[in-house]
Amino acid sequence: MKKSIERIIPRPARPGMVGDGFRVYNMIPGAGISQQRISPFLLLDFNAEFDFGPSEHLRGVDVHPHKGFETVTIAYKGSVAHHDSAGNSGIINPGDVQWMTAGAGILHKEYHEQEFSRKGGLFEMVQLWVNLPKKDKSAQPGYQGITSAQMGKVQLPNDAGLVNVIAGTYNSITGPASTFTPVNLFDIKLKQGGAADFTVPAGHNTALLVINGNVTVNDEQANEHSFILFKNDGEEISIKADTESVILVLSGEPINEPIASYGPFVMNTQQEIAEAIQDFQSGKYGVLN
């Protein structure tokens, strides 16, 4: 049975800035989509293609805390560097992903990689926040730097395109990302006229973001930068590319627990939020310069 489309949501009218290095359109939570509705996904910021130009200053987001969830950065164009208070660091280039588990609490910073910043150029990214269940909110912080070469690869029939499997399983090919709850994250690149057909569990909260191009999804047309939210009914999804297209598919098993969020902290109760802030202020998240 085909998965029904609940809503096709156009890109917000105006972007916002996260720090001085990420010019983003906020897709989750927004347009009436609550964090509970799209659980386990808490936030999706889309940095649509933008030319930042050359800079000797490293644009980005300076040191800040997180607790209780995971941050996922997917690079399409441009390069991003990461440092955190657990001693992890890395650079992701186009096609790569960084997956950071904040867990019990961490400080990190993300910014344009030095050489990319010096030369300037096109920058296109997605940042996704993935919730952790209560039992894992105090997990040890971790970092997964996943290169394009490490992704699960599915060459689509009839030379239609390619699927990079970041997390979960696409047509029996499993991605490298380790997750705390069942999550599928697929980066699909389709040639004009190409198609991708796959299934995700009916009970998963499922959506897709049209990064580039125009597509037809389960017989409904969606323009570039649209966000498509599915109902929790069928399992089958069919994407056909009306033009050369790039699509990000996300689906996950809902975490049926209360969500209490305050800025960079996501817990289950307001009391736990207060404790998270106190832990941060007392230096329990470590040190990062």
Short mmCIF file of C-alpha atoms in Angstrom, two decimals:
data_model
loop_
_atom_site.label_atom_id
_atom_site.label_comp_id
_atom_site.label_asym_id
_atom_site.label_seq_id
_atom_site.Cartn_x
_atom_site.Cartn_y
_atom_site.Cartn_z
CA MET A 1 0.00 0.00 0.00
CA LYS A 2 1.25 3.45 -0.90
CA LYS A 3 2.10 5.81 1.92
CA SER A 4 -0.34 8.73 1.76
CA ILE A 5 0.91 12.29 1.66
CA GLU A 6 -0.43 14.38 4.52
CA ARG A 7 0.96 17.75 3.39
CA ILE A 8 3.37 19.29 0.90
CA ILE A 9 4.89 22.35 2.54
CA PRO A 10 6.73 25.02 0.53
CA ARG A 11 10.01 26.48 1.74
CA PRO A 12 9.52 29.32 4.25
CA ALA A 13 9.50 32.78 2.71
CA ARG A 14 12.66 33.97 4.43
CA PRO A 15 15.79 32.29 5.76
CA GLY A 16 17.30 32.89 9.17
CA MET A 17 20.92 32.84 10.28
CA VAL A 18 22.45 30.29 12.65
CA GLY A 19 25.65 31.97 13.76
CA ASP A 20 27.14 33.76 10.77
CA GLY A 21 27.83 30.65 8.69
CA PHE A 22 24.51 28.92 8.15
CA ARG A 23 21.74 30.64 6.19
CA VAL A 24 18.86 28.29 6.84
CA TYR A 25 15.21 27.67 6.17
CA ASN A 26 13.67 26.01 9.22
CA MET A 27 11.44 23.10 8.17
CA ILE A 28 11.04 21.33 11.57
CA PRO A 29 9.46 22.37 13.87
CA GLY A 30 7.35 24.71 11.78
CA ALA A 31 4.30 25.03 9.56
CA GLY A 32 2.28 23.31 12.26
CA ILE A 33 4.57 20.27 12.44
CA SER A 34 5.30 19.64 16.10
CA GLN A 35 8.30 17.75 17.42
CA GLN A 36 5.96 15.02 18.67
CA ARG A 37 4.36 14.67 15.22
CA ILE A 38 7.70 14.07 13.50
CA SER A 39 9.48 12.25 16.39
CA PRO A 40 12.29 11.18 16.62
CA PHE A 41 13.26 14.20 14.52
CA LEU A 42 13.34 17.45 16.47
CA LEU A 43 14.69 20.01 14.01
CA LEU A 44 15.56 20.29 10.35
CA ASP A 45 17.39 23.38 9.12
CA PHE A 46 18.03 23.56 5.38
CA ASN A 47 20.89 25.73 4.15
CA ALA A 48 19.78 25.99 0.53
CA GLU A 49 22.57 26.67 -1.97
CA PHE A 50 24.18 30.02 -1.19
CA ASP A 51 27.48 31.63 -2.17
CA PHE A 52 29.08 33.01 0.97
CA GLY A 53 32.08 34.38 -0.91
CA PRO A 54 35.71 34.30 0.26
CA SER A 55 36.52 35.21 3.86
CA GLU A 56 39.55 35.14 6.14
CA HIS A 57 37.10 34.93 9.05
CA LEU A 58 35.82 31.40 9.68
CA ARG A 59 32.06 31.76 9.55
CA GLY A 60 29.98 29.38 11.63
CA VAL A 61 28.62 28.79 15.11
CA ASP A 62 30.94 29.32 18.07
CA VAL A 63 31.11 27.12 21.17
CA HIS A 64 27.68 26.11 22.47
CA PRO A 65 26.20 23.21 24.51
CA HIS A 66 23.86 20.35 23.66
CA LYS A 67 22.27 17.64 25.78
CA GLY A 68 19.75 14.84 25.30
CA PHE A 69 19.81 14.29 21.53
CA GLU A 70 21.99 13.95 18.41
CA THR A 71 22.98 16.45 15.72
CA VAL A 72 23.44 15.34 12.12
CA THR A 73 25.04 17.55 9.48
CA ILE A 74 24.80 16.49 5.83
CA ALA A 75 27.09 18.29 3.38
CA TYR A 76 25.97 18.78 -0.21
CA LYS A 77 28.23 21.69 -1.20
CA GLY A 78 31.03 23.31 0.78
CA SER A 79 33.01 21.98 3.74
CA VAL A 80 32.40 22.15 7.49
CA ALA A 81 34.79 21.61 10.40
CA HIS A 82 33.77 20.32 13.84
CA HIS A 83 35.38 20.39 17.30
CA ASP A 84 33.85 19.25 20.58
CA SER A 85 34.70 19.00 24.27
CA ALA A 86 34.96 15.19 24.10
CA GLY A 87 38.07 15.63 21.97
CA ASN A 88 36.46 14.83 18.63
CA SER A 89 37.18 16.83 15.51
CA GLY A 90 36.63 16.37 11.82
CA ILE A 91 35.99 17.95 8.43
CA ILE A 92 33.13 16.93 6.19
CA ASN A 93 33.14 17.61 2.47
CA PRO A 94 30.36 17.27 -0.13
CA GLY A 95 28.69 13.89 0.27
CA ASP A 96 29.89 13.41 3.86
CA VAL A 97 27.96 13.39 7.14
CA GLN A 98 28.87 14.14 10.75
CA TRP A 99 26.70 12.53 13.41
CA MET A 100 27.31 13.78 16.94
CA THR A 101 25.71 12.26 20.03
CA ALA A 102 25.35 14.98 22.65
CA GLY A 103 23.93 12.51 25.18
CA ALA A 104 24.86 13.51 28.73
CA GLY A 105 26.17 16.88 27.57
CA ILE A 106 28.81 18.31 25.27
CA LEU A 107 30.19 21.58 23.94
CA HIS A 108 30.86 21.89 20.22
CA LYS A 109 31.43 24.35 17.42
CA GLU A 110 30.83 24.10 13.69
CA TYR A 111 32.30 26.43 11.12
CA HIS A 112 33.34 26.69 7.49
CA GLU A 113 36.50 24.70 6.84
CA GLN A 114 39.53 26.99 6.52
CA GLU A 115 40.41 26.40 2.86
CA PHE A 116 36.77 26.55 1.75
CA SER A 117 36.32 29.78 3.71
CA ARG A 118 39.41 31.36 2.13
CA LYS A 119 38.28 30.55 -1.42
CA GLY A 120 34.53 30.93 -0.89
CA GLY A 121 31.97 29.17 -3.02
CA LEU A 122 28.60 27.45 -2.98
CA PHE A 123 27.43 26.15 0.39
CA GLU A 124 24.53 23.73 0.80
CA MET A 125 23.85 21.76 3.97
CA VAL A 126 21.15 20.11 6.08
CA GLN A 127 21.25 19.97 9.87
CA LEU A 128 18.98 17.49 11.57
CA TRP A 129 18.41 16.94 15.29
CA VAL A 130 17.46 13.39 16.30
CA ASN A 131 15.97 12.79 19.75
CA LEU A 132 17.21 10.19 22.20
CA PRO A 133 14.88 8.09 24.37
CA LYS A 134 14.95 8.79 28.10
CA LYS A 135 17.13 5.78 28.81
CA ASP A 136 19.85 7.12 26.49
CA LYS A 137 19.78 10.83 27.28
CA SER A 138 22.75 10.34 29.59
CA ALA A 139 24.72 8.32 27.04
CA GLN A 140 28.41 9.10 26.66
CA PRO A 141 28.92 11.77 23.98
CA GLY A 142 30.12 10.42 20.64
CA TYR A 143 31.03 11.42 17.10
CA GLN A 144 30.65 9.63 13.78
CA GLY A 145 32.42 11.20 10.81
CA ILE A 146 30.99 9.36 7.80
CA THR A 147 32.53 9.90 4.38
CA SER A 148 30.68 9.53 1.11
CA ALA A 149 32.76 6.42 0.33
CA GLN A 150 31.52 4.75 3.53
CA MET A 151 27.83 5.15 2.67
CA GLY A 152 25.72 2.25 1.61
CA LYS A 153 25.38 2.61 -2.18
CA VAL A 154 22.39 1.57 -4.28
CA GLN A 155 22.67 2.03 -8.04
CA LEU A 156 19.09 2.39 -9.24
CA PRO A 157 17.77 0.35 -12.18
CA ASN A 158 17.80 1.80 -15.71
CA ASP A 159 20.66 4.17 -14.82
CA ALA A 160 18.10 6.26 -12.91
CA GLY A 161 20.51 7.49 -10.25
CA LEU A 162 22.09 6.65 -6.91
CA VAL A 163 20.97 6.25 -3.30
CA ASN A 164 23.45 6.99 -0.52
CA VAL A 165 22.21 5.10 2.53
CA ILE A 166 23.33 7.10 5.58
CA ALA A 167 21.31 5.23 8.21
CA GLY A 168 18.84 2.38 8.16
CA THR A 169 18.21 0.09 5.22
CA TYR A 170 17.24 0.79 1.61
CA ASN A 171 16.34 -2.31 -0.44
CA SER A 172 18.57 -4.56 1.74
CA ILE A 173 21.56 -2.14 1.74
CA THR A 174 22.34 -0.80 5.23
CA GLY A 175 23.98 2.52 6.00
CA PRO A 176 26.97 3.01 8.34
CA ALA A 177 25.44 5.38 10.92
CA SER A 178 24.82 3.89 14.34
CA THR A 179 21.52 5.04 15.84
CA PHE A 180 19.81 4.59 19.22
CA THR A 181 16.34 4.00 17.74
CA PRO A 182 15.31 2.83 14.26
CA VAL A 183 16.01 5.62 11.75
CA ASN A 184 16.28 5.67 7.96
CA LEU A 185 18.18 8.50 6.27
CA PHE A 186 18.58 8.32 2.49
CA ASP A 187 20.29 10.79 0.16
CA ILE A 188 18.77 10.12 -3.27
CA LYS A 189 20.19 11.56 -6.50
CA LEU A 190 17.99 11.08 -9.57
CA LYS A 191 18.60 11.85 -13.21
CA GLN A 192 15.76 13.51 -15.11
CA GLY A 193 13.08 10.87 -15.66
CA GLY A 194 14.66 8.55 -13.11
CA ALA A 195 12.69 6.84 -10.34
CA ALA A 196 13.31 5.42 -6.88
CA ASP A 197 10.87 2.97 -5.30
CA PHE A 198 11.27 1.76 -1.73
CA THR A 199 9.42 0.94 1.47
CA VAL A 200 9.56 2.24 5.03
CA PRO A 201 7.56 0.91 7.99
CA ALA A 202 3.98 2.18 8.14
CA GLY A 203 4.40 3.27 11.75
CA HIS A 204 7.46 5.41 11.08
CA ASN A 205 7.11 9.17 10.99
CA THR A 206 8.30 9.90 7.47
CA ALA A 207 9.12 12.98 5.41
CA LEU A 208 11.29 14.06 2.54
CA LEU A 209 12.98 17.30 1.55
CA VAL A 210 13.49 18.19 -2.10
CA ILE A 211 17.02 19.62 -2.01
CA ASN A 212 17.19 20.24 -5.77
CA GLY A 213 14.85 19.77 -8.70
CA ASN A 214 11.16 18.97 -9.09
CA VAL A 215 9.71 15.55 -8.37
CA THR A 216 6.52 13.54 -8.37
CA VAL A 217 6.03 11.61 -5.14
CA ASN A 218 3.29 8.97 -4.96
CA ASP A 219 1.62 10.72 -7.91
CA GLU A 220 1.73 14.23 -6.36
CA GLN A 221 4.03 16.93 -7.70
CA ALA A 222 6.48 18.67 -5.36
CA ASN A 223 8.67 21.61 -6.30
CA GLU A 224 12.25 22.33 -5.34
CA HIS A 225 12.75 22.95 -1.59
CA SER A 226 9.37 21.43 -0.71
CA PHE A 227 8.99 19.42 2.49
CA ILE A 228 6.67 16.43 2.17
CA LEU A 229 5.08 14.93 5.28
CA PHE A 230 3.55 11.47 5.00
CA LYS A 231 0.70 9.90 6.93
CA ASN A 232 1.40 6.84 9.05
CA ASP A 233 -0.44 4.40 6.85
CA GLY A 234 1.17 2.55 3.94
CA GLU A 235 4.79 1.56 3.35
CA GLU A 236 5.48 2.23 -0.34
CA ILE A 237 7.08 5.43 -1.64
CA SER A 238 7.75 6.17 -5.29
CA ILE A 239 9.77 9.21 -6.36
CA LYS A 240 10.03 10.23 -10.02
CA ALA A 241 12.34 13.04 -11.09
CA ASP A 242 10.70 15.60 -13.36
CA THR A 243 14.11 17.29 -13.54
CA GLU A 244 17.51 16.18 -12.26
CA SER A 245 16.89 16.03 -8.51
CA VAL A 246 18.36 15.48 -5.06
CA ILE A 247 16.03 14.28 -2.29
CA LEU A 248 16.62 13.62 1.41
CA VAL A 249 14.33 10.97 2.91
CA LEU A 250 13.94 10.63 6.67
CA SER A 251 11.86 8.12 8.58
CA GLY A 252 12.01 6.96 12.16
CA GLU A 253 10.19 5.01 14.82
CA PRO A 254 8.44 7.54 17.09
CA ILE A 255 9.76 7.94 20.62
CA ASN A 256 6.52 8.04 22.58
CA GLU A 257 7.80 10.07 25.53
CA PRO A 258 7.24 13.66 26.66
CA ILE A 259 9.48 16.29 25.03
CA ALA A 260 10.75 19.24 27.03
CA SER A 261 13.04 21.48 24.99
CA TYR A 262 14.82 24.70 25.74
CA GLY A 263 17.29 25.93 23.13
CA PRO A 264 20.10 23.37 22.87
CA PHE A 265 18.68 21.06 25.57
CA VAL A 266 16.03 18.39 24.91
CA MET A 267 14.84 16.32 27.85
CA ASN A 268 11.56 14.81 29.10
CA THR A 269 10.62 17.27 31.86
CA GLN A 270 11.18 20.92 32.75
CA GLN A 271 12.99 19.76 35.89
CA GLU A 272 15.48 17.89 33.71
CA ILE A 273 15.92 21.02 31.57
CA ALA A 274 16.77 23.01 34.71
CA GLU A 275 19.28 20.31 35.67
CA ALA A 276 20.82 20.36 32.17
CA ILE A 277 21.33 24.12 32.38
CA GLN A 278 22.83 23.78 35.86
CA ASP A 279 25.21 21.05 34.62
CA PHE A 280 26.31 23.30 31.75
CA GLN A 281 26.84 26.29 34.01
CA SER A 282 28.85 24.22 36.49
CA GLY A 283 31.24 23.03 33.76
CA LYS A 284 30.13 19.39 33.53
CA TYR A 285 30.13 19.50 29.72
CA GLY A 286 33.88 20.01 29.62
CA VAL A 287 35.95 22.78 28.07
CA LEU A 288 36.28 23.91 24.46
CA ASN A 289 38.08 27.00 23.26
#
